[in-house]
Amino acid sequence: MTPGMTPAVTARRRLPIGTALTYLSLIAAALVVLLPLLVVFLTSLKTSDEVAKGGALSLPRDWLNFANYATAFTDGHMLAAFGNTAFILVFSVGGTVIIGSMTAYAVDRFDFRAKKPVMALFLVATLVPGVTTQVATFQVVNGFGLVDTHWAPILLYMGTDIVSVYVFLQFIRSIPHSLDEAARLDGANAFTIYRKIIFPLLKPAIATVVIIKGITTYNDFYIPFLYLHSEDLGTISTSLFRFKGPFGAHWEAISAGAILVILPTLVVFLLLQRWIYNGFAQGATK
Amino acid sequence: MTDTPLPSSRTTPAVAAATPSTVRAGKRSNGSSGSSGSSGSSGSSGTGRTTGKSARARSWRDSPLRRATPWFFLAAPLALLITFTYVPVVSMIIYSFTDWDGVSPDREFTGVDNYVQIFTRPELFRVFFVSGYYLAASVLQIGVALYFATVLSFNLRFRNFFKGVLFFPYLINGVAIGFVFLYFFQDGGTLDSLLAWFGVSTEHAWLGDPTSANTSLAGVSVWRFTGLNFVLFLGAIQSVPGELYEAAQMDGAGKWQQFRHIIAPSIKPVLSLSVILAISGSLSVFEIPYIMTGGATGTSTFVIQTVKLAFQFNKTGLASAAAVVLLAIILLITWVQRRLVPDDKVDLV
């Protein structure tokens, strides 16, 4: 560095090579992420003949060959799978929002003697990963006679979601208590305050929870795999998993199935990008 | 790793100009953007409540109905929490000392026999070593995520595009990812075709022997989970006030120095969270190996083995003991981590 040069100038001079390397690394990463997906997309458009003869990176002859999608959709029972997943999704996400916000409201707005122990129960539960207790949880669910019904995953998703309680708790603290007080003076009881004041004000937190919960529920494999054995109860994860059995070597059909499952996620992601990033950043650090 | 958190950067003029209270608020919750406001107000909420007290509110406050109210809201959440978390944990510990098969009404108390089996039967113990592959992978994963989070926190062209591309794998269905990579590693699949382009022809069956199978599967988990770490780091980095970088630049700090003294301290809490998630995640890997190999060729993990023991071989007692061991390891790691890096965000009450 020559003595007369200001740091700003040297910084600008040094930039090009550094920037080029930065972009190079970004492009490399993008290729690593996109290439496997792209190849599967290409495969999904090929005929079984093309898959057998051409390499994985060859292009399909007919770009509008959606026959594999039809196969995957009908033989993979995808319509039923999307229906089952939607049913579970609506109830478990709705339940999580109500349960989480009620817990947060009770804990943040009331002083009662058992408050610390109750919070400790929720806190300790965050340390127990669901996968470890499933052997015994299965017995509990079985005891209720809920195995192989939609209610097993719904109850499990609702009951074990502590992350959402934290998201709501963080948010509810920022709602001024004076709003509660004012409503109380107008004669509102605790339930009315929760329903008419707190719940509507929680909208941003609700959006966060709906997004995180929705995506994890849509993608979950472990719980539906353990609890939903009947084929007609299959969620998209388990239906896709089963689909591979009879189509073992037919990669064009399996690829179409995989793309069918990924597509809704891609659409939701593109539409809600900003909220999704924030949601995961908020949810995971709690 | 154990350098001082924010104070090292407090010497820069921009921070000196900021009020001490904002600096502290920022430090308390620098793990995530947006929560700084809420945790800041939690301190003042108590005073707001006492000043806004009226005679009518006070009388209501003392009524017995008031005391019962929180329980109306907590009944359902607590019932679910206890039924699906605490009852299983307790019963799992009980099962682990029996030879129960999960179905028959009678079970024999066998003491610590199950635990002895887990630690002495090599075929049961082996699954611990598989976690090693995933642990190594998560080191790579955190490093890569850290690099890209740092790079993308500065202004770049197509920044949002790269952000999206890096994060998207995390949102994809695990079964779909399993199939994508099954095809990727197939003979004559994506990877072989790519290598052939570069003149390397491999007759290697990627999922054919334990070492390369586990390495390949761990690679898939890097592909899948880097995005989450990346977004967490990015959030933490962006919660650092922009003036800090400007001030550092004016002081002549280069990119590395900015990383070392501004970015690194600000992401420390998230980094420690990622480390703990990585360790417990590496121990409880299930989806990808189960979907891709079914646990064959030495890729069986702790959870795959537990699921097989419990639901295929009806060895509920043994499976419970395995699960208790896994749970104990994860709790131990969490505890150690909390001791090493005190987490000042867990102030819930």
XYZ file of C-alpha atoms in Angstrom:
635
model
C 0.000 0.000 0.000
C 1.473 3.338 -0.993
C 1.420 5.858 1.838
C -0.863 8.384 0.138
C -3.558 5.892 -0.709
C -6.715 5.859 1.388
C -8.039 2.502 2.544
C -11.188 2.986 0.497
C -9.203 3.127 -2.719
C -7.196 0.009 -1.985
C -10.341 -1.783 -1.051
C -11.889 -0.916 -4.395
C -8.766 -2.012 -6.207
C -8.610 -5.329 -4.473
C -12.266 -6.000 -5.103
C -12.387 -7.529 -8.633
C -10.495 -10.768 -7.963
C -12.170 -11.265 -4.623
C -15.571 -10.588 -6.142
C -14.919 -12.932 -9.027
C -13.982 -15.708 -6.620
C -17.058 -14.975 -4.545
C -19.334 -15.256 -7.550
C -17.536 -18.378 -8.669
C -18.173 -20.033 -5.312
C -21.817 -18.959 -5.416
C -22.303 -20.343 -8.905
C -20.618 -23.590 -7.887
C -22.941 -23.887 -4.883
C -25.981 -23.140 -7.025
C -24.941 -25.881 -9.438
C -24.464 -28.361 -6.621
C -27.945 -27.581 -5.344
C -29.767 -27.403 -8.662
C -28.089 -30.102 -10.731
C -29.465 -33.163 -8.925
C -32.941 -31.629 -9.030
C -32.626 -30.624 -12.657
C -31.540 -34.100 -13.705
C -34.515 -35.642 -11.957
C -36.768 -33.144 -13.715
C -35.244 -34.092 -17.081
C -35.638 -37.771 -16.280
C -39.293 -37.266 -15.433
C -39.903 -36.090 -19.022
C -38.194 -39.043 -20.696
C -39.654 -42.302 -21.916
C -38.427 -45.491 -20.274
C -36.550 -46.230 -23.492
C -34.655 -42.948 -23.293
C -33.797 -43.538 -19.648
C -32.462 -47.000 -20.403
C -30.333 -45.949 -23.369
C -29.277 -42.340 -22.759
C -27.103 -41.005 -19.952
C -28.549 -39.202 -16.977
C -27.592 -35.817 -18.392
C -29.102 -36.300 -21.841
C -32.120 -34.194 -22.749
C -35.597 -35.620 -23.262
C -36.744 -35.813 -26.866
C -40.224 -34.550 -26.129
C -40.281 -31.722 -23.598
C -44.022 -32.064 -23.146
C -44.060 -35.760 -22.328
C -46.150 -35.769 -19.159
C -47.061 -39.463 -19.323
C -44.853 -40.232 -16.320
C -46.659 -37.624 -14.262
C -49.962 -39.264 -15.075
C -48.535 -42.630 -14.013
C -47.143 -41.243 -10.788
C -50.342 -39.368 -10.061
C -52.688 -42.316 -10.542
C -50.542 -45.316 -9.589
C -48.916 -43.453 -6.744
C -52.368 -42.540 -5.359
C -51.178 -38.959 -5.203
C -54.637 -37.415 -5.122
C -55.531 -39.351 -1.976
C -52.083 -38.593 -0.570
C -52.507 -34.856 -1.079
C -55.969 -35.078 0.457
C -54.710 -36.938 3.530
C -51.808 -34.560 3.943
C -54.118 -31.556 3.609
C -56.459 -32.959 6.257
C -53.633 -33.594 8.710
C -52.074 -30.250 7.843
C -55.208 -28.201 8.519
C -55.916 -29.780 11.887
C -52.382 -29.945 13.190
C -51.466 -26.434 12.074
C -54.760 -25.009 13.378
C -54.368 -26.900 16.618
C -50.781 -25.783 17.047
C -51.751 -22.141 16.584
C -54.564 -22.344 19.144
C -52.634 -24.445 21.661
C -49.457 -22.408 21.323
C -51.133 -19.023 21.613
C -53.265 -20.116 24.576
C -50.215 -21.392 26.414
C -48.292 -18.217 25.710
C -51.249 -16.053 26.804
C -51.700 -17.925 30.074
C -48.021 -17.881 30.894
C -47.308 -14.287 29.978
C -50.464 -12.552 31.238
C -51.198 -14.298 34.504
C -49.334 -14.674 37.758
C -50.017 -17.976 39.414
C -48.074 -20.096 41.789
C -47.429 -23.006 39.443
C -46.152 -20.765 36.658
C -42.493 -21.631 37.032
C -43.044 -25.396 37.175
C -45.353 -25.197 34.150
C -42.732 -23.298 32.168
C -40.107 -25.772 33.303
C -42.254 -28.591 31.912
C -42.322 -26.921 28.513
C -38.630 -26.038 28.690
C -37.455 -29.529 29.584
C -39.649 -30.984 26.847
C -37.666 -29.058 24.228
C -34.650 -31.132 25.191
C -36.368 -34.437 24.387
C -36.190 -35.124 20.655
C -39.339 -36.793 19.361
C -37.462 -39.527 17.542
C -36.054 -40.900 20.774
C -39.349 -41.453 22.561
C -41.369 -42.875 19.684
C -41.095 -46.472 20.917
C -43.035 -45.557 24.041
C -45.190 -42.883 22.425
C -46.446 -45.574 20.085
C -47.797 -47.473 23.097
C -49.613 -44.372 24.344
C -51.179 -43.714 20.941
C -52.000 -47.400 20.645
C -53.626 -47.271 24.068
C -56.001 -44.591 22.795
C -56.743 -46.803 19.788
C -55.551 -44.105 17.433
C -52.938 -46.047 15.483
C -53.809 -46.056 11.803
C -56.099 -43.054 12.050
C -55.451 -39.472 10.998
C -55.695 -38.388 14.610
C -52.433 -40.026 15.652
C -50.213 -37.678 13.614
C -52.494 -34.703 14.303
C -52.298 -35.131 18.075
C -48.563 -35.783 17.960
C -47.860 -32.718 15.833
C -50.010 -30.565 18.125
C -48.766 -31.943 21.395
C -45.058 -31.876 20.824
C -44.657 -28.505 19.218
C -42.890 -26.414 21.791
C -41.171 -24.194 19.249
C -44.474 -22.513 18.452
C -45.108 -21.822 22.143
C -41.805 -19.960 22.211
C -42.540 -17.994 19.077
C -45.890 -16.894 20.537
C -44.355 -16.182 23.919
C -41.715 -13.902 22.443
C -44.324 -12.065 20.447
C -46.990 -11.758 23.123
C -44.522 -9.972 25.377
C -44.350 -7.091 22.946
C -48.125 -6.511 23.135
C -48.664 -3.797 25.743
C -50.536 -4.814 28.866
C -52.463 -1.569 28.768
C -54.602 -3.038 25.977
C -55.687 -5.873 28.268
C -56.330 -3.446 31.087
C -58.481 -1.204 28.914
C -60.564 -4.133 27.729
C -60.888 -5.384 31.267
C -62.246 -2.018 32.384
C -64.824 -2.343 29.631
C -65.909 -5.588 31.248
C -64.175 -8.118 29.028
C -63.185 -11.407 30.635
C -59.938 -13.260 30.059
C -61.315 -15.363 27.247
C -62.739 -12.362 25.403
C -59.425 -10.563 25.765
C -57.595 -13.555 24.325
C -60.016 -13.943 21.445
C -60.693 -10.309 20.561
C -57.415 -8.580 21.412
C -54.463 -10.899 21.784
C -55.213 -13.419 19.044
C -55.757 -10.841 16.261
C -52.599 -8.984 17.287
C -50.585 -12.200 17.061
C -50.982 -12.348 13.280
C -47.248 -12.072 12.434
C -46.404 -14.805 14.932
C -49.269 -16.925 13.588
C -47.868 -16.539 10.071
C -44.485 -17.727 11.324
C -45.939 -20.754 13.071
C -48.205 -21.670 10.148
C -45.263 -21.585 7.755
C -42.827 -23.573 9.890
C -45.437 -26.063 11.023
C -46.942 -26.374 7.567
C -43.668 -27.164 5.874
C -42.459 -29.608 8.502
C -45.824 -31.386 8.563
C -45.977 -31.598 4.779
C -42.505 -33.110 4.659
C -42.582 -35.356 7.702
C -41.952 -39.010 7.031
C -41.219 -40.545 10.419
C -44.611 -40.149 12.100
C -46.870 -41.113 9.169
C -44.517 -44.019 8.475
C -44.911 -45.318 12.029
C -48.592 -44.590 12.573
C -50.386 -44.765 9.238
C -50.102 -48.262 7.872
C -53.187 -48.398 5.641
C -52.399 -47.463 2.099
C -55.478 -45.263 1.755
C -54.298 -43.153 4.704
C -50.907 -42.456 3.141
C -49.550 -38.921 3.250
C -47.464 -37.652 0.371
C -44.277 -38.843 2.099
C -45.412 -42.381 2.686
C -47.242 -42.650 -0.638
C -44.140 -41.552 -2.502
C -42.096 -44.010 -0.458
C -44.479 -46.861 -1.302
C -44.626 -45.824 -4.945
C -41.010 -46.826 -5.402
C -41.703 -50.458 -4.550
C -43.501 -51.605 -7.711
C -41.668 -49.070 -9.873
C -38.204 -50.049 -8.618
C -36.290 -49.563 -11.830
C -38.598 -47.114 -13.598
C -36.718 -43.964 -12.821
C -38.821 -41.860 -15.153
C -41.939 -42.603 -13.091
C -40.199 -42.241 -9.724
C -38.683 -38.935 -10.842
C -42.103 -37.675 -11.847
C -43.435 -38.640 -8.418
C -40.610 -36.791 -6.682
C -41.144 -33.684 -8.802
C -44.900 -33.811 -8.111
C -44.177 -33.708 -4.389
C -41.527 -30.975 -4.642
C -43.593 -28.701 -6.887
C -46.058 -27.390 -4.257
C -43.135 -26.599 -1.946
C -41.437 -24.648 -4.720
C -44.588 -22.636 -5.426
C -45.137 -21.831 -1.748
C -41.486 -20.928 -1.373
C -41.504 -18.557 -4.331
C -44.678 -16.863 -3.104
C -43.739 -16.533 0.563
C -39.942 -16.326 0.411
C -39.419 -13.464 2.829
C -41.734 -14.826 5.504
C -40.231 -18.275 5.218
C -36.693 -17.047 5.926
C -37.866 -14.979 8.876
C -40.018 -17.792 10.158
C -37.213 -20.298 10.232
C -34.739 -17.828 11.658
C -37.198 -16.981 14.431
C -38.432 -20.485 15.080
C -35.129 -22.268 15.269
C -33.346 -19.841 17.543
C -36.033 -19.949 20.182
C -14.204 -19.898 19.722
C -14.063 -18.393 23.188
C -13.187 -14.831 22.349
C -15.081 -11.975 23.904
C -18.511 -11.380 22.375
C -19.493 -7.867 21.343
C -17.234 -5.735 23.559
C -14.254 -6.118 21.221
C -16.109 -4.126 18.610
C -17.393 -1.608 21.130
C -14.280 0.466 20.574
C -15.460 1.507 17.120
C -16.874 5.034 17.023
C -20.318 3.981 15.799
C -20.987 1.817 18.810
C -19.611 4.367 21.206
C -22.179 6.787 19.832
C -25.033 4.362 20.404
C -26.613 4.357 23.819
C -25.455 1.597 26.130
C -28.977 0.260 26.510
C -29.385 -0.439 22.812
C -26.077 -2.225 22.714
C -27.138 -4.423 25.557
C -30.536 -5.117 24.049
C -28.878 -6.046 20.802
C -26.505 -8.390 22.514
C -29.189 -10.111 24.515
C -31.112 -11.232 21.521
C -28.682 -11.061 18.677
C -29.595 -14.600 17.777
C -32.558 -13.481 15.776
C -33.771 -10.344 14.190
C -37.065 -9.039 15.393
C -37.034 -10.502 18.840
C -34.934 -7.705 20.272
C -37.984 -5.513 20.649
C -39.984 -8.131 22.449
C -37.325 -9.162 24.919
C -36.586 -5.528 25.589
C -40.170 -4.775 26.483
C -40.511 -7.756 28.763
C -38.534 -5.909 31.369
C -40.820 -2.918 31.316
C -44.071 -4.829 31.229
C -44.076 -5.357 34.969
C -43.977 -1.649 35.691
C -46.673 -0.956 33.115
C -48.949 -3.351 34.881
C -48.601 -1.767 38.287
C -49.086 1.796 37.108
C -52.176 0.931 35.071
C -53.886 -0.614 38.081
C -57.341 0.615 38.932
C -59.551 -0.196 41.867
C -61.859 -2.303 39.766
C -59.034 -4.255 38.222
C -57.590 -4.938 41.632
C -60.768 -6.406 43.004
C -61.018 -8.640 39.965
C -57.417 -9.642 40.427
C -58.156 -11.170 43.812
C -61.234 -13.154 42.857
C -61.006 -16.980 42.832
C -62.120 -16.989 39.210
C -58.990 -15.091 38.338
C -56.879 -17.748 39.948
C -58.532 -20.487 37.924
C -58.394 -18.624 34.616
C -54.860 -19.551 33.524
C -55.738 -23.215 33.946
C -58.572 -22.948 31.416
C -55.967 -21.946 28.882
C -53.324 -24.396 30.020
C -55.460 -27.510 30.412
C -55.297 -28.700 26.809
C -51.636 -27.810 26.175
C -50.504 -29.437 29.410
C -52.593 -32.545 28.789
C -50.990 -32.977 25.366
C -47.517 -32.205 26.666
C -47.733 -34.720 29.478
C -49.464 -37.421 27.414
C -47.132 -37.293 24.453
C -43.831 -36.286 26.025
C -43.609 -37.076 29.712
C -45.649 -40.276 29.896
C -43.594 -41.797 27.032
C -40.297 -40.803 28.623
C -41.217 -42.370 31.937
C -42.710 -45.523 30.444
C -39.769 -45.855 28.086
C -37.420 -45.945 31.054
C -39.608 -48.602 32.657
C -39.749 -50.718 29.454
C -35.987 -50.502 29.143
C -35.574 -52.696 32.206
C -37.915 -55.399 30.880
C -37.973 -57.937 28.066
C -41.370 -56.732 26.830
C -42.269 -57.450 23.202
C -44.723 -54.573 22.978
C -47.791 -56.772 22.557
C -48.177 -59.458 25.197
C -49.736 -58.481 28.545
C -46.938 -59.927 30.649
C -43.374 -58.749 30.775
C -40.394 -59.875 32.756
C -38.189 -57.505 34.722
C -34.642 -58.106 33.518
C -32.648 -55.388 35.250
C -29.880 -53.765 33.228
C -29.631 -56.687 30.819
C -30.821 -54.588 27.846
C -28.199 -51.940 28.525
C -25.484 -54.558 28.817
C -26.546 -55.960 25.449
C -26.387 -52.565 23.743
C -22.863 -51.910 24.884
C -21.491 -55.425 24.453
C -23.105 -56.755 21.266
C -20.944 -55.340 18.467
C -23.756 -55.404 15.896
C -25.868 -53.205 18.178
C -23.044 -50.888 19.161
C -21.817 -50.361 15.597
C -24.503 -47.788 14.805
C -22.677 -45.283 17.000
C -19.819 -45.211 14.511
C -22.168 -44.381 11.661
C -22.982 -41.149 13.503
C -19.335 -40.218 13.046
C -19.868 -39.744 9.311
C -22.778 -37.399 9.929
C -20.867 -35.537 12.610
C -17.995 -34.923 10.195
C -20.538 -33.870 7.594
C -22.074 -31.337 9.928
C -18.701 -29.697 10.500
C -18.465 -29.211 6.741
C -22.092 -28.095 6.677
C -21.615 -25.395 9.311
C -18.430 -24.176 7.620
C -20.071 -23.906 4.218
C -23.142 -22.209 5.686
C -20.974 -19.728 7.556
C -19.033 -18.862 4.425
C -22.111 -18.251 2.299
C -23.955 -16.387 5.051
C -20.997 -14.019 5.367
C -20.641 -13.576 1.624
C -24.342 -12.980 1.071
C -24.703 -10.523 3.925
C -22.894 -8.031 1.693
C -24.502 -6.534 -1.345
C -24.127 -8.734 -4.364
C -25.873 -9.136 -7.667
C -28.551 -11.872 -7.673
C -28.237 -12.010 -3.911
C -31.815 -13.125 -3.417
C -31.501 -15.766 -6.091
C -28.478 -17.356 -4.411
C -30.146 -17.057 -1.023
C -33.176 -18.907 -2.312
C -31.172 -21.592 -4.072
C -29.082 -22.309 -0.993
C -32.056 -22.501 1.349
C -34.513 -24.386 -0.844
C -33.167 -27.933 -0.246
C -34.125 -27.619 3.412
C -37.791 -27.276 2.437
C -37.926 -30.324 0.182
C -39.642 -33.517 1.235
C -37.165 -36.042 2.629
C -38.519 -38.932 0.566
C -38.188 -36.881 -2.622
C -34.610 -35.972 -1.656
C -33.900 -39.637 -1.029
C -35.077 -40.541 -4.534
C -33.243 -37.630 -6.159
C -29.992 -38.806 -4.653
C -30.660 -42.471 -5.191
C -30.690 -41.585 -8.860
C -27.705 -39.291 -8.376
C -25.531 -42.095 -6.997
C -26.849 -44.866 -9.281
C -24.606 -46.717 -11.689
C -24.669 -44.532 -14.754
C -26.641 -41.943 -12.779
C -26.026 -38.223 -12.408
C -22.707 -38.438 -10.611
C -21.201 -41.013 -12.973
C -22.387 -39.058 -16.009
C -20.892 -35.875 -14.608
C -17.587 -37.557 -13.903
C -17.591 -39.021 -17.400
C -17.839 -35.473 -18.766
C -14.603 -34.692 -17.023
C -13.009 -37.830 -18.385
C -13.215 -39.777 -15.156
C -14.948 -43.070 -15.625
C -15.778 -44.813 -12.400
C -17.019 -48.311 -11.982
C -17.645 -47.396 -8.384
C -20.912 -48.422 -6.794
C -21.377 -45.388 -4.576
C -23.814 -47.059 -2.224
C -22.107 -50.432 -2.505
C -19.689 -50.531 0.403
C -20.076 -49.122 3.921
C -17.468 -46.353 3.698
C -18.557 -44.812 0.428
C -22.248 -45.427 1.190
C -22.042 -43.593 4.487
C -19.967 -40.822 2.964
C -22.493 -40.432 0.158
C -25.424 -40.369 2.577
C -23.682 -37.864 4.822
C -23.076 -35.764 1.716
C -26.821 -35.776 1.066
C -27.420 -34.505 4.581
C -24.973 -31.646 3.952
C -26.885 -30.840 0.764
C -30.150 -30.895 2.646
C -29.354 -29.039 5.861
C -26.768 -26.411 4.927
C -29.632 -24.075 4.005
C -31.032 -24.014 7.526
C -27.685 -23.130 9.092
C -27.186 -20.597 6.359
C -30.470 -18.808 7.090
C -29.853 -18.823 10.839
C -26.389 -17.340 10.382
C -27.659 -14.827 7.872
C -30.356 -13.660 10.292
C -27.793 -13.208 13.051
C -25.365 -11.336 10.820
C -28.077 -9.020 9.570
C -29.155 -8.123 13.082
C -25.794 -6.366 13.422
C -26.342 -2.644 12.815
C -24.978 -1.605 9.426
C -23.080 1.354 10.877
C -20.736 -1.096 12.510
C -19.446 -2.242 9.131
C -19.186 1.315 7.860
C -17.211 2.341 10.916
C -14.953 -0.660 10.552
C -14.385 0.121 6.906
C -13.476 3.691 7.778
C -10.995 2.373 10.280
C -9.446 0.401 7.453
C -10.614 -3.052 8.451
C -10.585 -5.606 5.632
C -13.206 -8.235 4.967
C -11.441 -10.772 7.164
C -11.102 -8.338 10.054
C -14.765 -7.435 9.729
C -15.626 -11.096 9.900
C -13.316 -11.706 12.825
C -14.377 -8.776 14.970
C -17.971 -7.988 13.986
C -19.582 -11.034 12.404
C -18.003 -13.820 14.425
C -18.966 -12.406 17.845
C -22.490 -11.590 16.724
C -23.273 -15.100 15.559
C -21.755 -16.905 18.510
C -25.081 -17.843 20.131
C -26.488 -19.160 16.845
C -23.261 -20.983 16.155
C -23.424 -22.781 19.473
C -27.056 -23.645 18.785
C -26.045 -25.052 15.398
C -23.341 -27.154 16.967
C -25.760 -28.716 19.390
C -28.377 -29.270 16.678
C -25.648 -30.861 14.564
C -24.619 -33.281 17.287
C -28.110 -34.363 18.275
C -29.042 -34.452 14.586
C -26.084 -36.693 13.757
C -27.128 -39.111 16.459
C -30.755 -39.253 15.376
C -30.435 -39.573 11.596
C -33.278 -41.595 10.148
C -34.964 -40.471 6.946
C -32.257 -40.326 4.303
C -30.492 -43.641 5.041
C -33.787 -45.421 5.637
C -35.251 -44.219 2.360
C -32.100 -44.658 0.295
C -30.588 -47.880 1.581
C -33.008 -49.167 4.208
C -30.021 -49.337 6.540
C -28.253 -51.925 4.351
C -24.471 -52.073 3.727
C -23.571 -50.733 7.140
C -25.599 -47.524 6.880
C -27.988 -48.358 9.704
C -28.191 -45.528 12.211
C -29.265 -45.463 15.815
C -32.871 -44.540 15.030
C -33.184 -47.034 12.164
C -31.984 -49.754 14.469
C -34.325 -48.694 17.247
C -37.310 -48.591 14.883
C -36.432 -52.022 13.524
C -35.948 -53.497 16.977
C -39.247 -52.112 18.202
C -41.558 -52.456 15.236
C -40.082 -55.330 13.208
C -38.552 -57.608 15.791
C -40.928 -56.684 18.633
C -38.091 -56.117 21.051
C -39.692 -53.159 22.772
C -37.582 -53.555 25.901
C -34.281 -53.536 24.046
C -35.414 -50.732 21.750
C -36.454 -48.661 24.753
C -33.054 -49.126 26.328
C -31.441 -47.972 23.080
C -33.714 -44.946 23.009
C -32.898 -44.134 26.635
C -29.189 -44.281 25.795
C -29.704 -41.945 22.839
C -31.794 -39.561 24.929
C -29.198 -39.589 27.716
C -26.399 -38.757 25.264
C -28.377 -35.870 23.777
C -29.300 -34.484 27.203
C -25.681 -34.755 28.298
C -24.455 -32.885 25.229
C -27.076 -30.190 25.721
C -26.084 -29.819 29.341
C -22.377 -29.557 28.513
C -23.134 -27.005 25.812
C -25.218 -24.907 28.217
C -22.347 -24.952 30.692
C -19.751 -23.967 28.104
C -21.817 -21.312 26.352
C -24.345 -19.868 28.788
C -27.409 -19.068 26.744
C -28.800 -15.778 27.962
C -31.879 -16.063 25.786
C -33.550 -18.757 27.820
C -35.246 -16.345 30.200
C -38.796 -17.500 29.783
C -40.362 -16.696 33.091
